[in-house]
Short mmCIF file of N, CA, C and O in Angstrom, two decimals:
data_model
loop_
_atom_site.label_atom_id
_atom_site.label_comp_id
_atom_site.label_asym_id
_atom_site.label_seq_id
_atom_site.Cartn_x
_atom_site.Cartn_y
_atom_site.Cartn_z
N SER A 1 0.83 -1.10 0.07
CA SER A 1 -0.28 0.01 0.29
C SER A 1 0.80 1.28 0.40
O SER A 1 2.10 1.62 0.55
N ALA A 2 0.36 2.38 -0.49
CA ALA A 2 1.16 3.54 -0.80
C ALA A 2 1.40 3.88 0.68
O ALA A 2 0.31 3.97 1.76
N ARG A 3 2.20 4.70 0.81
CA ARG A 3 2.48 5.68 2.09
C ARG A 3 1.75 6.99 1.73
O ARG A 3 1.99 7.44 0.77
N PRO A 4 1.28 7.95 3.14
CA PRO A 4 0.73 9.12 2.81
C PRO A 4 1.74 10.04 2.02
O PRO A 4 1.29 10.61 1.14
N ARG A 5 3.20 10.02 2.29
CA ARG A 5 3.71 11.21 1.44
C ARG A 5 3.94 10.58 -0.13
O ARG A 5 4.07 11.79 -0.66
N ASP A 6 3.95 9.51 -0.30
CA ASP A 6 3.70 8.82 -1.61
C ASP A 6 2.58 9.42 -2.43
O ASP A 6 2.51 9.67 -3.51
N LEU A 7 1.29 9.54 -1.44
CA LEU A 7 0.36 9.85 -2.18
C LEU A 7 0.25 11.36 -2.42
O LEU A 7 -0.51 11.93 -3.31
N LEU A 8 1.11 12.13 -1.14
CA LEU A 8 0.67 13.36 -1.47
C LEU A 8 1.74 14.08 -2.95
O LEU A 8 1.28 15.11 -3.26
N ASP A 9 2.75 13.33 -3.03
CA ASP A 9 3.69 13.85 -3.88
C ASP A 9 3.06 13.59 -5.37
O ASP A 9 3.21 14.06 -6.10
N GLU A 10 2.32 12.31 -5.15
CA GLU A 10 1.44 12.05 -6.84
C GLU A 10 0.29 12.62 -6.87
O GLU A 10 -0.05 12.72 -8.34
N HIS A 11 -0.32 13.34 -5.72
CA HIS A 11 -1.40 14.34 -6.03
C HIS A 11 -1.67 16.02 -5.62
O HIS A 11 -2.48 16.28 -5.57
N THR A 12 -0.18 16.46 -5.82
CA THR A 12 -0.30 17.81 -4.96
C THR A 12 0.35 18.47 -5.87
O THR A 12 2.27 17.95 -6.48
N LEU A 13 0.46 19.95 -6.32
CA LEU A 13 0.81 20.77 -6.75
C LEU A 13 1.77 21.56 -5.90
O LEU A 13 0.55 22.15 -4.80
N VAL A 14 3.04 21.85 -5.91
CA VAL A 14 3.69 22.77 -4.94
C VAL A 14 3.95 24.15 -5.58
O VAL A 14 5.07 23.72 -6.86
N ALA A 15 3.58 25.09 -5.08
CA ALA A 15 3.98 26.47 -5.83
C ALA A 15 4.61 27.20 -4.53
O ALA A 15 3.74 27.06 -3.67
N TRP A 16 5.56 27.68 -4.59
CA TRP A 16 6.37 28.82 -3.66
C TRP A 16 6.96 30.21 -4.74
O TRP A 16 7.30 29.75 -5.70
N THR A 17 6.29 31.40 -4.60
CA THR A 17 6.91 32.69 -4.65
C THR A 17 6.89 33.60 -4.24
O THR A 17 6.38 33.42 -2.45
N THR A 18 6.84 35.02 -4.01
CA THR A 18 6.98 36.00 -3.29
C THR A 18 5.92 37.19 -4.08
O THR A 18 6.11 36.79 -5.29
N ASP A 19 5.76 37.95 -3.54
CA ASP A 19 5.00 39.11 -4.27
C ASP A 19 5.95 39.94 -4.68
O ASP A 19 5.29 40.53 -5.59
N HIS A 20 6.99 40.24 -4.28
CA HIS A 20 8.03 41.35 -4.97
C HIS A 20 9.18 41.22 -4.55
O HIS A 20 9.61 40.59 -3.39
N GLY A 21 10.31 41.87 -5.25
CA GLY A 21 11.79 41.86 -4.91
C GLY A 21 12.13 43.07 -3.91
O GLY A 21 11.05 43.52 -3.16
N ASP A 22 13.11 42.85 -3.87
CA ASP A 22 13.50 43.84 -2.57
C ASP A 22 14.85 44.53 -3.21
O ASP A 22 15.82 43.79 -3.50
N MET A 23 15.20 45.50 -2.87
CA MET A 23 16.36 46.07 -3.72
C MET A 23 17.76 46.01 -2.59
O MET A 23 18.99 45.59 -2.76
N ASN A 24 17.34 45.87 -1.14
CA ASN A 24 18.10 45.66 -0.05
C ASN A 24 19.49 46.14 -0.30
O ASN A 24 20.39 45.37 0.11
N GLY A 25 19.49 47.68 -0.52
CA GLY A 25 20.84 48.25 -0.28
C GLY A 25 21.26 48.45 -2.05
O GLY A 25 22.46 49.38 -2.03
N ASP A 26 21.20 47.80 -2.69
CA ASP A 26 21.48 47.38 -4.46
C ASP A 26 21.45 48.77 -4.97
O ASP A 26 20.21 49.34 -4.34
N HIS A 27 22.36 49.32 -5.41
CA HIS A 27 22.47 51.06 -5.84
C HIS A 27 21.99 51.80 -4.96
O HIS A 27 21.22 53.30 -5.27
N ASN A 28 22.32 51.53 -3.53
CA ASN A 28 22.03 52.46 -2.39
C ASN A 28 20.56 52.41 -2.49
O ASN A 28 19.99 53.83 -2.07
N LEU A 29 19.73 51.70 -2.93
CA LEU A 29 18.48 52.02 -2.50
C LEU A 29 17.66 50.95 -1.78
O LEU A 29 18.33 49.51 -1.72
N TRP A 30 16.41 51.42 -0.86
CA TRP A 30 15.96 50.09 -0.25
C TRP A 30 14.68 50.05 -0.88
O TRP A 30 14.17 50.71 -1.21
N ARG A 31 13.58 48.86 -0.68
CA ARG A 31 12.25 48.88 -0.36
C ARG A 31 12.00 48.08 -2.23
O ARG A 31 13.18 47.66 -2.82
N LYS A 32 11.19 48.44 -2.72
CA LYS A 32 10.68 47.82 -4.12
C LYS A 32 10.20 48.83 -4.55
O LYS A 32 10.40 50.04 -4.44
N GLY A 33 10.19 48.77 -5.70
CA GLY A 33 9.44 50.09 -6.87
C GLY A 33 10.47 51.00 -7.48
O GLY A 33 9.88 51.84 -7.86
N TYR A 34 11.57 49.93 -7.60
CA TYR A 34 12.87 50.54 -8.55
C TYR A 34 12.53 50.00 -10.00
O TYR A 34 12.34 48.71 -9.85
N PRO A 35 12.91 50.36 -10.86
CA PRO A 35 13.34 49.63 -12.26
C PRO A 35 14.59 49.04 -12.38
O PRO A 35 15.33 49.33 -13.64
N TYR A 36 14.88 48.30 -11.39
CA TYR A 36 15.89 47.41 -11.49
C TYR A 36 15.68 45.89 -11.43
O TYR A 36 14.82 45.82 -10.40
N GLU A 37 16.36 44.91 -11.95
CA GLU A 37 16.06 43.34 -11.44
C GLU A 37 15.84 43.26 -9.79
O GLU A 37 14.99 42.51 -9.39
N GLY A 38 16.60 43.62 -9.32
CA GLY A 38 16.49 43.49 -7.34
C GLY A 38 15.20 43.57 -7.40
O GLY A 38 14.86 42.97 -6.30
N ALA A 39 14.50 45.12 -7.48
CA ALA A 39 12.94 44.77 -7.17
C ALA A 39 12.15 43.95 -7.68
O ALA A 39 10.90 44.18 -7.47
N SER A 40 12.42 43.48 -9.22
CA SER A 40 11.12 43.46 -10.23
C SER A 40 11.46 41.82 -10.11
O SER A 40 10.50 41.12 -10.40
N HIS A 41 12.62 41.15 -9.77
CA HIS A 41 12.75 39.64 -10.15
C HIS A 41 12.46 39.02 -8.42
O HIS A 41 12.74 39.28 -7.42
N VAL A 42 11.78 37.99 -8.62
CA VAL A 42 11.01 36.86 -7.60
C VAL A 42 11.40 35.75 -8.06
O VAL A 42 11.31 35.32 -9.00
N TYR A 43 12.04 34.74 -6.97
CA TYR A 43 12.01 33.72 -6.90
C TYR A 43 10.70 32.85 -7.49
O TYR A 43 9.30 33.30 -6.77
N MET A 44 10.55 31.57 -7.96
CA MET A 44 9.40 31.13 -8.17
C MET A 44 9.74 29.50 -8.40
O MET A 44 10.37 29.28 -8.97
N MET A 45 8.98 28.72 -7.47
CA MET A 45 9.41 27.35 -7.46
C MET A 45 7.88 26.72 -7.74
O MET A 45 6.88 26.65 -6.50
N MET A 46 7.85 25.50 -8.63
CA MET A 46 6.62 24.77 -8.86
C MET A 46 7.07 23.51 -8.96
O MET A 46 7.93 22.80 -9.90
N LYS A 47 6.28 22.47 -8.51
CA LYS A 47 6.35 21.31 -8.76
C LYS A 47 4.90 20.44 -9.36
O LYS A 47 3.97 20.74 -8.37
N LEU A 48 5.30 19.49 -9.92
CA LEU A 48 3.78 19.32 -10.50
C LEU A 48 3.86 17.59 -9.74
O LEU A 48 4.50 17.40 -9.33
N PRO A 49 2.27 17.31 -9.55
CA PRO A 49 2.07 16.11 -9.17
C PRO A 49 3.11 15.11 -9.70
O PRO A 49 2.71 14.76 -10.80
N GLY A 50 3.70 14.11 -9.09
CA GLY A 50 4.27 13.35 -9.66
C GLY A 50 5.29 13.66 -10.24
O GLY A 50 6.22 12.69 -10.70
N GLN A 51 5.76 14.78 -10.40
CA GLN A 51 7.47 15.22 -11.24
C GLN A 51 8.61 14.59 -10.07
O GLN A 51 8.33 14.88 -9.04
N ARG A 52 9.54 14.20 -10.56
CA ARG A 52 10.25 13.58 -10.06
C ARG A 52 11.83 14.70 -10.68
O ARG A 52 12.02 14.62 -9.63
N GLU A 53 11.78 14.74 -11.86
CA GLU A 53 13.17 15.95 -11.86
C GLU A 53 12.64 17.52 -12.09
O GLU A 53 11.83 17.87 -11.93
N GLY A 54 13.54 17.81 -11.49
CA GLY A 54 13.45 19.49 -11.33
C GLY A 54 13.67 20.24 -12.74
O GLY A 54 14.38 19.63 -13.71
N VAL A 55 12.92 20.69 -13.11
CA VAL A 55 12.93 21.79 -14.35
C VAL A 55 13.80 23.29 -13.73
O VAL A 55 13.01 23.97 -12.83
N VAL A 56 14.51 23.69 -14.50
CA VAL A 56 15.25 25.19 -14.13
C VAL A 56 14.75 25.96 -15.27
O VAL A 56 15.62 25.57 -16.43
N SER A 57 14.20 27.05 -15.48
CA SER A 57 14.19 27.89 -16.40
C SER A 57 14.56 29.31 -15.74
O SER A 57 14.06 29.69 -14.70
N LYS A 58 15.02 30.20 -17.05
CA LYS A 58 15.12 31.61 -16.90
C LYS A 58 13.59 32.21 -17.87
O LYS A 58 14.10 33.54 -18.28
N ALA A 59 12.79 31.32 -17.83
CA ALA A 59 11.82 32.45 -18.61
C ALA A 59 11.35 33.53 -17.93
O ALA A 59 11.22 33.28 -16.61
N ILE A 60 10.76 34.50 -18.44
CA ILE A 60 9.93 35.89 -17.85
C ILE A 60 8.82 34.83 -17.59
O ILE A 60 8.06 34.49 -18.54
N VAL A 61 8.37 35.31 -16.44
CA VAL A 61 7.23 34.62 -16.11
C VAL A 61 6.74 35.46 -14.88
O VAL A 61 7.62 36.49 -14.41
N GLU A 62 5.34 35.79 -14.60
CA GLU A 62 4.89 36.78 -13.48
C GLU A 62 3.87 36.05 -12.39
O GLU A 62 3.80 34.62 -12.82
N ILE A 63 3.83 36.47 -11.37
CA ILE A 63 2.91 35.85 -10.13
C ILE A 63 1.39 35.78 -11.01
O ILE A 63 1.00 34.78 -10.37
N ARG A 64 1.10 36.44 -12.06
CA ARG A 64 -0.39 35.99 -12.21
C ARG A 64 -0.14 35.04 -13.34
O ARG A 64 -1.75 34.80 -13.57
N ASP A 65 0.66 34.11 -13.51
CA ASP A 65 0.98 33.04 -14.00
C ASP A 65 0.53 31.78 -13.43
O ASP A 65 0.11 30.92 -13.78
N VAL A 66 0.00 32.42 -12.04
CA VAL A 66 0.35 31.02 -11.25
C VAL A 66 -1.48 30.30 -11.17
O VAL A 66 -1.26 29.47 -11.45
N ALA A 67 -2.07 31.06 -11.39
CA ALA A 67 -4.05 31.16 -10.89
C ALA A 67 -3.77 30.65 -12.36
O ALA A 67 -4.65 29.01 -12.58
N PRO A 68 -3.24 30.79 -13.70
CA PRO A 68 -3.79 30.12 -14.98
C PRO A 68 -2.95 28.60 -15.33
O PRO A 68 -3.58 27.70 -15.39
N THR A 69 -1.95 28.21 -14.42
CA THR A 69 -1.26 27.28 -14.29
C THR A 69 -1.91 26.22 -13.66
O THR A 69 -2.29 25.21 -13.85
N MET A 70 -2.74 26.82 -12.54
CA MET A 70 -3.29 25.76 -11.48
C MET A 70 -4.70 25.36 -12.58
O MET A 70 -5.09 24.39 -12.06
N TYR A 71 -4.97 26.69 -12.77
CA TYR A 71 -6.51 26.33 -13.81
C TYR A 71 -6.04 25.04 -14.65
O TYR A 71 -6.52 23.93 -14.90
N ASP A 72 -5.28 25.62 -15.32
CA ASP A 72 -4.62 24.21 -16.98
C ASP A 72 -4.23 22.94 -15.93
O ASP A 72 -4.70 22.01 -16.65
N LEU A 73 -4.17 23.15 -14.69
CA LEU A 73 -3.50 21.38 -14.17
C LEU A 73 -4.57 20.74 -14.05
O LEU A 73 -4.79 19.69 -14.37
N VAL A 74 -5.70 21.26 -13.65
CA VAL A 74 -6.91 20.84 -13.23
C VAL A 74 -7.97 20.56 -14.94
O VAL A 74 -9.32 20.24 -14.79
N GLY A 75 -7.41 20.81 -15.89
CA GLY A 75 -8.41 21.14 -16.96
C GLY A 75 -9.56 22.03 -16.95
O GLY A 75 -10.31 21.72 -17.56
N ALA A 76 -9.47 23.22 -16.04
CA ALA A 76 -10.28 24.41 -16.17
C ALA A 76 -10.00 25.46 -16.74
O ALA A 76 -10.91 26.40 -16.85
N LEU A 77 -9.05 25.54 -17.39
CA LEU A 77 -8.48 27.06 -17.83
C LEU A 77 -9.59 27.43 -19.40
O LEU A 77 -9.73 28.79 -18.92
N ALA A 78 -9.72 26.95 -19.66
CA ALA A 78 -10.42 27.32 -21.14
C ALA A 78 -12.16 27.95 -20.37
O ALA A 78 -12.25 28.98 -20.92
N ASP A 79 -12.75 27.13 -19.57
CA ASP A 79 -13.91 27.67 -18.91
C ASP A 79 -14.04 28.89 -18.02
O ASP A 79 -14.56 29.80 -18.08
N VAL A 80 -12.67 28.64 -17.39
CA VAL A 80 -12.49 30.06 -16.74
C VAL A 80 -12.13 31.49 -17.51
O VAL A 80 -12.60 31.94 -17.16
N GLN A 81 -11.48 30.89 -18.19
CA GLN A 81 -11.21 32.04 -19.15
C GLN A 81 -12.60 32.40 -19.93
O GLN A 81 -12.59 33.90 -20.30
N ALA A 82 -13.17 32.06 -20.50
CA ALA A 82 -14.96 31.77 -21.10
C ALA A 82 -15.58 32.76 -20.17
O ALA A 82 -16.30 34.00 -20.87
N LYS A 83 -15.25 32.28 -18.91
CA LYS A 83 -16.12 33.45 -17.81
C LYS A 83 -15.67 34.67 -17.09
O LYS A 83 -15.98 35.63 -16.56
N ASP A 84 -14.29 34.42 -17.24
CA ASP A 84 -13.89 35.49 -16.60
C ASP A 84 -12.92 36.16 -17.72
O ASP A 84 -11.32 35.81 -17.45
N PRO A 85 -12.82 36.89 -18.51
CA PRO A 85 -11.91 37.87 -19.49
C PRO A 85 -11.15 38.54 -18.88
O PRO A 85 -9.68 38.68 -19.12
N LEU A 86 -11.11 38.99 -17.39
CA LEU A 86 -10.26 39.85 -17.12
C LEU A 86 -8.85 38.69 -16.32
O LEU A 86 -7.69 39.30 -15.42
N LEU A 87 -8.85 37.63 -16.58
CA LEU A 87 -8.09 36.62 -15.98
C LEU A 87 -6.58 36.68 -16.95
O LEU A 87 -6.82 36.44 -17.79
N TYR A 88 -5.81 37.33 -16.04
CA TYR A 88 -4.41 37.46 -16.96
C TYR A 88 -3.56 36.85 -16.59
O TYR A 88 -3.79 35.91 -15.89
N GLY A 89 -2.82 36.58 -17.51
CA GLY A 89 -1.27 35.67 -16.99
C GLY A 89 -1.33 34.50 -18.12
O GLY A 89 -2.63 34.37 -18.44
N VAL A 90 -0.47 33.37 -18.40
CA VAL A 90 -0.80 32.54 -18.84
C VAL A 90 0.11 31.41 -18.34
O VAL A 90 0.49 30.93 -17.32
N SER A 91 -0.52 29.96 -18.73
CA SER A 91 -0.15 28.89 -17.86
C SER A 91 1.36 28.90 -18.05
O SER A 91 1.28 28.78 -19.30
N LEU A 92 2.02 28.12 -17.55
CA LEU A 92 3.06 27.54 -17.25
C LEU A 92 3.10 26.45 -17.48
O LEU A 92 4.43 26.02 -17.35
N MET A 93 2.16 25.46 -17.77
CA MET A 93 1.92 23.87 -17.56
C MET A 93 3.43 23.53 -18.77
O MET A 93 4.08 22.69 -19.12
N PRO A 94 3.20 24.42 -20.11
CA PRO A 94 4.23 23.76 -20.93
C PRO A 94 5.80 24.35 -20.84
O PRO A 94 6.50 23.05 -21.18
N ILE A 95 6.09 24.72 -19.83
CA ILE A 95 7.07 24.89 -19.06
C ILE A 95 7.47 23.86 -18.02
O ILE A 95 8.67 23.32 -18.20
N LEU A 96 6.89 23.65 -17.23
CA LEU A 96 6.95 22.88 -16.28
C LEU A 96 6.88 21.27 -16.92
O LEU A 96 7.73 20.34 -16.47
N ARG A 97 6.12 21.16 -17.92
CA ARG A 97 6.33 19.43 -18.39
C ARG A 97 7.38 19.59 -19.45
O ARG A 97 7.18 18.82 -20.58
N TRP A 98 8.27 20.63 -20.01
CA TRP A 98 9.55 20.79 -20.42
C TRP A 98 9.22 20.36 -22.42
O TRP A 98 9.79 20.47 -22.88
N GLU A 99 7.94 21.24 -22.22
CA GLU A 99 7.72 21.62 -23.97
C GLU A 99 8.19 22.60 -24.46
O GLU A 99 8.02 22.85 -25.61
N THR A 100 8.38 23.73 -23.94
CA THR A 100 9.21 25.10 -24.05
C THR A 100 9.97 25.54 -22.82
O THR A 100 9.65 24.82 -21.84
N TYR A 101 10.62 26.20 -23.30
CA TYR A 101 11.49 27.09 -22.61
C TYR A 101 10.84 28.69 -22.08
O TYR A 101 11.65 28.96 -21.35
N SER A 102 9.73 29.26 -22.90
CA SER A 102 10.08 30.30 -22.46
C SER A 102 7.95 30.65 -22.31
O SER A 102 7.14 29.65 -23.33
N THR A 103 7.61 31.96 -22.36
CA THR A 103 6.41 32.09 -22.51
C THR A 103 6.29 33.04 -23.70
O THR A 103 7.40 33.04 -24.46
N SER A 104 5.70 34.09 -23.56
CA SER A 104 5.74 35.53 -24.21
C SER A 104 7.18 35.84 -24.34
O SER A 104 7.00 36.79 -25.43
N GLY A 105 8.27 36.17 -23.09
CA GLY A 105 8.83 37.02 -23.53
C GLY A 105 9.13 38.35 -22.94
O GLY A 105 10.25 39.07 -22.80
N THR A 106 8.05 38.88 -22.70
CA THR A 106 7.67 40.24 -22.24
C THR A 106 7.28 40.15 -20.84
O THR A 106 6.28 38.99 -20.57
N ILE A 107 7.47 41.73 -20.12
CA ILE A 107 6.85 41.50 -19.32
C ILE A 107 6.27 42.63 -19.14
O ILE A 107 6.71 43.86 -20.19
N GLU A 108 4.70 43.17 -18.79
CA GLU A 108 4.32 44.34 -18.57
C GLU A 108 4.84 45.38 -17.68
O GLU A 108 5.18 44.66 -16.49
N CYS A 109 4.60 46.41 -17.59
CA CYS A 109 5.13 47.61 -16.48
C CYS A 109 4.19 48.29 -16.51
O CYS A 109 3.30 48.62 -16.91
N THR A 110 4.05 48.57 -14.93
CA THR A 110 2.60 49.56 -14.63
C THR A 110 3.70 50.77 -14.15
O THR A 110 4.89 50.51 -13.08
N THR A 111 3.26 52.04 -14.24
CA THR A 111 3.77 53.13 -13.92
C THR A 111 3.14 53.95 -13.29
O THR A 111 1.47 53.89 -13.09
N THR A 112 3.18 54.27 -11.88
CA THR A 112 2.57 54.92 -11.42
C THR A 112 3.19 56.49 -11.08
O THR A 112 4.10 56.48 -11.03
N GLU A 113 1.94 57.46 -10.81
CA GLU A 113 2.24 58.66 -10.84
C GLU A 113 2.62 58.94 -9.19
O GLU A 113 3.80 59.87 -9.23
N TYR A 114 2.83 58.21 -8.46
CA TYR A 114 3.16 58.25 -6.65
C TYR A 114 4.29 58.26 -6.75
O TYR A 114 5.46 59.51 -6.51
N ILE A 115 5.11 57.39 -7.38
CA ILE A 115 6.95 57.59 -7.39
C ILE A 115 7.51 57.65 -8.96
O ILE A 115 8.29 57.41 -9.41
N GLY A 116 6.47 57.36 -9.76
CA GLY A 116 6.79 57.55 -11.45
C GLY A 116 7.82 56.54 -11.80
O GLY A 116 8.63 56.78 -12.26
N MET A 117 7.85 55.13 -11.63
CA MET A 117 8.50 54.24 -11.79
C MET A 117 8.01 53.01 -12.27
O MET A 117 6.74 52.80 -11.75
N CYS A 118 8.34 52.17 -13.03
CA CYS A 118 7.88 50.92 -13.02
C CYS A 118 8.29 50.11 -12.37
O CYS A 118 9.26 50.20 -11.26
N TRP A 119 7.24 49.08 -11.85
CA TRP A 119 7.38 47.97 -10.86
C TRP A 119 6.77 46.71 -11.22
O TRP A 119 6.25 46.55 -12.26
#
């Protein structure tokens, strides 16, 4: 019989990320909100159910890609997109399944009048 850990491994998507980067003193700046990699770069790790080998990708992805990826994993992405046209992001499943090494290759930038910088 299968052990509980094996069952979790075979049926669980693991996703880990953060909401933003931080300058931590780079360029003599602190906090987020600056147009440098330190403020915009965040780490993201995902593991598909049953996945044994790691995939390392330098693809440009966004946090908003997490929800479409999860919907795609359970086969509901097309239905959700049809009902919610404001669901932004793309599924990362092709990257996680080693079918491709990138998404669109671009990232959107939002500018605020408050600080006048991209984040």
